[in-house]
Amino acid sequence: MPNEAPELQPIVFVIDDDASLRNALTNLFRSVGLRAEVFGSAPELLQSKLPDVPSCLVLDVRLPGLSGLDFQAELSKANIHIPIIFMTGHGDIPMTVRAMKAGAVDFLTKPFRDQDMLDAVAAAIQRDQEARQADDVASALRAAYDLLTVREREVMALVTSGLINKQVAAQLGLSEITVKIHRGQVMRKMRAKSLADLVRMAESLGLHQKAHPS
């Protein structure tokens, strides 16, 4: 991580109204090479522009104004998906269950061990990195699909639903050779290495729901 450009390094965001804890966590994260940005309240974080890098949020469950659990719900509504680690001095089972069901990575009761916090942050950042990579793959797949012609999309949907070229040709009112040409174009544009590869792509794009072969 220290070898990465500063603007690409993962960031840990901390929201807690206790200044001494904010400082302690900042020092802890920086001691292992992580960037840390701290806020005294949830609105402060919302007012700042979050950088587009792998990150996680360390959040006190009881904050002045908007509670940590309510803030978790607000982030979800705003389509901001950042892994959250909750801290609390008043941990109880229902609160923990609610937080974890809503996607929290961990729930640490104060006082917690430094290593427990570092382990939770490492897991959260890894989860965010994996989610970002999956989003990149999905975006590239959708961009390639958008370049297909209407006919190529029809051929892709039918071929990946299990029809052979002859059946696709009959369904679309085309010659078999024309279907083969379209199929080749689809494979090239989608950068599919095999039919199985193309089927996986179709599943990711949700094409099988659209194809209703007779």
Short mmCIF file of C-alpha atoms in Angstrom, two decimals:
data_model
loop_
_atom_site.label_atom_id
_atom_site.label_comp_id
_atom_site.label_asym_id
_atom_site.label_seq_id
_atom_site.Cartn_x
_atom_site.Cartn_y
_atom_site.Cartn_z
CA MET A 1 0.00 0.00 0.00
CA PRO A 2 2.76 2.53 0.80
CA ASN A 3 4.05 2.10 -2.81
CA GLU A 4 0.76 3.33 -4.29
CA ALA A 5 0.30 6.93 -5.35
CA PRO A 6 -1.31 8.82 -2.43
CA GLU A 7 -4.47 9.55 -4.42
CA LEU A 8 -4.95 5.80 -5.06
CA GLN A 9 -4.33 4.54 -1.54
CA PRO A 10 -7.33 3.14 0.35
CA ILE A 11 -8.98 5.50 2.83
CA VAL A 12 -10.60 4.80 6.18
CA PHE A 13 -13.32 7.32 7.04
CA VAL A 14 -14.07 7.70 10.74
CA ILE A 15 -17.21 9.29 12.22
CA ASP A 16 -17.23 9.70 16.00
CA ASP A 17 -18.09 12.66 18.23
CA ASP A 18 -15.22 11.77 20.60
CA ALA A 19 -12.17 13.78 19.43
CA SER A 20 -9.71 11.66 21.45
CA LEU A 21 -10.97 8.46 19.78
CA ARG A 22 -10.81 10.09 16.34
CA ASN A 23 -7.18 11.01 16.97
CA ALA A 24 -6.33 7.56 18.32
CA LEU A 25 -7.86 5.84 15.28
CA THR A 26 -6.15 8.23 12.87
CA ASN A 27 -2.77 7.38 14.43
CA LEU A 28 -3.57 3.66 14.41
CA PHE A 29 -4.50 3.60 10.72
CA ARG A 30 -1.57 5.77 9.67
CA SER A 31 0.80 3.49 11.59
CA VAL A 32 0.00 0.71 9.09
CA GLY A 33 0.13 2.97 6.03
CA LEU A 34 -3.59 3.71 5.65
CA ARG A 35 -4.99 7.13 4.90
CA ALA A 36 -7.60 8.31 7.40
CA GLU A 37 -10.16 11.08 7.25
CA VAL A 38 -12.14 11.86 10.38
CA PHE A 39 -15.48 13.57 10.98
CA GLY A 40 -17.35 14.55 14.12
CA SER A 41 -20.79 13.87 12.66
CA ALA A 42 -22.51 12.11 9.77
CA PRO A 43 -23.51 15.32 7.88
CA GLU A 44 -19.85 16.41 7.81
CA LEU A 45 -18.97 13.33 5.76
CA LEU A 46 -21.92 13.77 3.42
CA GLN A 47 -20.84 17.34 2.70
CA SER A 48 -17.37 16.23 1.59
CA LYS A 49 -16.65 14.66 -1.81
CA LEU A 50 -15.68 11.04 -1.30
CA PRO A 51 -12.66 10.09 -3.43
CA ASP A 52 -13.10 7.22 -5.88
CA VAL A 53 -10.75 4.76 -4.17
CA PRO A 54 -11.25 1.60 -2.09
CA SER A 55 -12.44 2.70 1.32
CA CYS A 56 -14.46 1.83 4.40
CA LEU A 57 -16.31 3.68 7.11
CA VAL A 58 -15.70 3.29 10.84
CA LEU A 59 -18.85 4.61 12.43
CA ASP A 60 -20.04 5.15 16.00
CA VAL A 61 -23.50 3.66 16.32
CA ARG A 62 -24.65 6.49 18.63
CA LEU A 63 -24.00 9.91 17.15
CA PRO A 64 -25.55 13.29 17.86
CA GLY A 65 -28.48 13.85 15.52
CA LEU A 66 -28.57 11.05 12.96
CA SER A 67 -27.66 7.72 14.58
CA GLY A 68 -25.10 5.43 12.99
CA LEU A 69 -27.76 2.87 12.01
CA ASP A 70 -29.95 5.59 10.47
CA PHE A 71 -26.92 6.94 8.61
CA GLN A 72 -26.25 3.43 7.26
CA ALA A 73 -29.80 3.46 5.84
CA GLU A 74 -29.33 6.97 4.40
CA LEU A 75 -26.13 5.92 2.59
CA SER A 76 -27.95 2.95 1.08
CA LYS A 77 -30.79 5.21 -0.12
CA ALA A 78 -28.24 7.56 -1.69
CA ASN A 79 -26.72 4.56 -3.52
CA ILE A 80 -23.43 5.00 -1.64
CA HIS A 81 -22.10 1.50 -1.03
CA ILE A 82 -19.21 1.65 1.40
CA PRO A 83 -18.37 -1.17 3.83
CA ILE A 84 -19.16 -0.11 7.41
CA ILE A 85 -17.59 -1.12 10.71
CA PHE A 86 -19.71 -0.06 13.67
CA MET A 87 -18.31 0.90 17.06
CA THR A 88 -20.41 1.12 20.18
CA GLY A 89 -20.09 1.37 23.91
CA HIS A 90 -23.68 0.19 24.22
CA GLY A 91 -23.68 -2.90 22.02
CA ASP A 92 -26.74 -5.08 22.17
CA ILE A 93 -27.81 -8.07 20.12
CA PRO A 94 -30.76 -6.51 18.21
CA MET A 95 -28.60 -3.54 17.18
CA THR A 96 -25.81 -5.85 16.01
CA VAL A 97 -28.23 -8.01 14.03
CA ARG A 98 -29.80 -4.98 12.35
CA ALA A 99 -26.40 -3.55 11.41
CA MET A 100 -25.08 -6.84 10.03
CA LYS A 101 -28.28 -7.55 8.07
CA ALA A 102 -27.95 -4.13 6.46
CA GLY A 103 -24.43 -5.03 5.28
CA ALA A 104 -22.08 -3.96 8.06
CA VAL A 105 -18.71 -5.72 7.94
CA ASP A 106 -18.19 -5.84 11.71
CA PHE A 107 -19.52 -4.52 15.01
CA LEU A 108 -16.88 -3.72 17.64
CA THR A 109 -17.70 -2.92 21.26
CA LYS A 110 -15.57 -0.26 22.93
CA PRO A 111 -12.96 -0.68 24.21
CA PHE A 112 -11.74 -2.85 21.35
CA ARG A 113 -8.28 -4.20 20.61
CA ASP A 114 -6.29 -2.31 17.99
CA GLN A 115 -5.71 -5.55 16.08
CA ASP A 116 -9.44 -6.30 15.97
CA MET A 117 -10.04 -2.90 14.39
CA LEU A 118 -7.19 -3.34 11.90
CA ASP A 119 -8.46 -6.82 10.93
CA ALA A 120 -11.98 -5.46 10.41
CA VAL A 121 -10.69 -2.55 8.30
CA ALA A 122 -8.54 -4.88 6.17
CA ALA A 123 -11.57 -7.10 5.49
CA ALA A 124 -13.74 -4.07 4.68
CA ILE A 125 -11.25 -2.58 2.24
CA GLN A 126 -10.79 -5.94 0.53
CA ARG A 127 -14.57 -6.21 0.17
CA ASP A 128 -14.72 -2.73 -1.38
CA GLN A 129 -11.84 -3.51 -3.77
CA GLU A 130 -13.60 -6.69 -4.92
CA ALA A 131 -16.90 -4.84 -5.38
CA ARG A 132 -15.17 -2.14 -7.43
CA GLN A 133 -13.49 -4.74 -9.64
CA ALA A 134 -16.82 -6.49 -10.19
CA ASP A 135 -18.42 -3.15 -11.10
CA ASP A 136 -15.62 -2.47 -13.61
CA VAL A 137 -16.11 -5.88 -15.24
CA ALA A 138 -19.89 -5.39 -15.39
CA SER A 139 -19.48 -1.91 -16.91
CA ALA A 140 -17.08 -3.20 -19.58
CA LEU A 141 -19.47 -6.05 -20.39
CA ARG A 142 -22.43 -3.69 -20.73
CA ALA A 143 -20.37 -1.31 -22.91
CA ALA A 144 -19.43 -4.17 -25.27
CA TYR A 145 -23.06 -5.35 -25.43
CA ASP A 146 -24.23 -1.82 -26.26
CA LEU A 147 -22.03 -1.94 -29.38
CA LEU A 148 -23.92 -4.94 -30.80
CA THR A 149 -26.54 -4.35 -33.47
CA VAL A 150 -30.16 -5.23 -32.72
CA ARG A 151 -29.83 -8.40 -34.83
CA GLU A 152 -26.59 -9.41 -33.08
CA ARG A 153 -28.31 -9.03 -29.72
CA GLU A 154 -31.15 -11.27 -30.88
CA VAL A 155 -28.66 -13.90 -32.06
CA MET A 156 -26.68 -13.69 -28.81
CA ALA A 157 -29.83 -14.15 -26.70
CA LEU A 158 -31.00 -17.17 -28.67
CA VAL A 159 -27.60 -18.85 -29.04
CA THR A 160 -26.88 -18.51 -25.32
CA SER A 161 -30.32 -19.88 -24.45
CA GLY A 162 -29.26 -23.19 -26.01
CA LEU A 163 -30.44 -23.00 -29.62
CA ILE A 164 -28.19 -24.22 -32.44
CA ASN A 165 -27.59 -22.04 -35.51
CA LYS A 166 -30.28 -23.82 -37.56
CA GLN A 167 -32.92 -23.16 -34.87
CA VAL A 168 -31.85 -19.52 -34.50
CA ALA A 169 -32.10 -19.10 -38.28
CA ALA A 170 -35.63 -20.52 -38.33
CA GLN A 171 -36.76 -18.35 -35.44
CA LEU A 172 -35.37 -15.14 -36.92
CA GLY A 173 -36.21 -15.91 -40.55
CA LEU A 174 -32.55 -15.84 -41.61
CA SER A 175 -30.26 -18.20 -43.47
CA GLU A 176 -27.98 -20.37 -41.38
CA ILE A 177 -24.87 -18.76 -42.90
CA THR A 178 -26.16 -15.31 -41.90
CA VAL A 179 -26.64 -16.53 -38.33
CA LYS A 180 -23.07 -17.87 -38.34
CA ILE A 181 -21.77 -14.46 -39.47
CA HIS A 182 -23.75 -12.65 -36.77
CA ARG A 183 -22.61 -15.18 -34.18
CA GLY A 184 -18.98 -14.62 -35.16
CA GLN A 185 -19.44 -10.86 -34.86
CA VAL A 186 -20.99 -11.29 -31.42
CA MET A 187 -18.08 -13.45 -30.23
CA ARG A 188 -15.57 -10.91 -31.53
CA LYS A 189 -17.29 -7.81 -30.15
CA MET A 190 -17.95 -9.42 -26.75
CA ARG A 191 -14.41 -10.84 -26.69
CA ALA A 192 -15.83 -14.24 -25.78
CA LYS A 193 -13.30 -17.08 -25.95
CA SER A 194 -15.95 -19.80 -26.23
CA LEU A 195 -19.70 -20.36 -26.27
CA ALA A 196 -19.54 -21.14 -22.53
CA ASP A 197 -17.85 -17.77 -22.02
CA LEU A 198 -20.63 -16.08 -24.00
CA VAL A 199 -23.29 -17.90 -21.94
CA ARG A 200 -21.72 -16.55 -18.72
CA MET A 201 -21.78 -13.05 -20.20
CA ALA A 202 -25.44 -13.42 -21.18
CA GLU A 203 -26.29 -14.53 -17.64
CA SER A 204 -24.49 -11.48 -16.21
CA LEU A 205 -26.43 -9.23 -18.59
CA GLY A 206 -29.74 -10.91 -17.75
CA LEU A 207 -30.43 -11.88 -21.38
CA HIS A 208 -31.96 -15.27 -20.62
CA GLN A 209 -35.02 -13.63 -19.13
CA LYS A 210 -35.54 -11.85 -22.46
CA ALA A 211 -35.13 -14.88 -24.72
CA HIS A 212 -38.17 -17.14 -25.09
CA PRO A 213 -37.20 -19.78 -27.66
CA SER A 214 -40.04 -21.98 -28.90
#
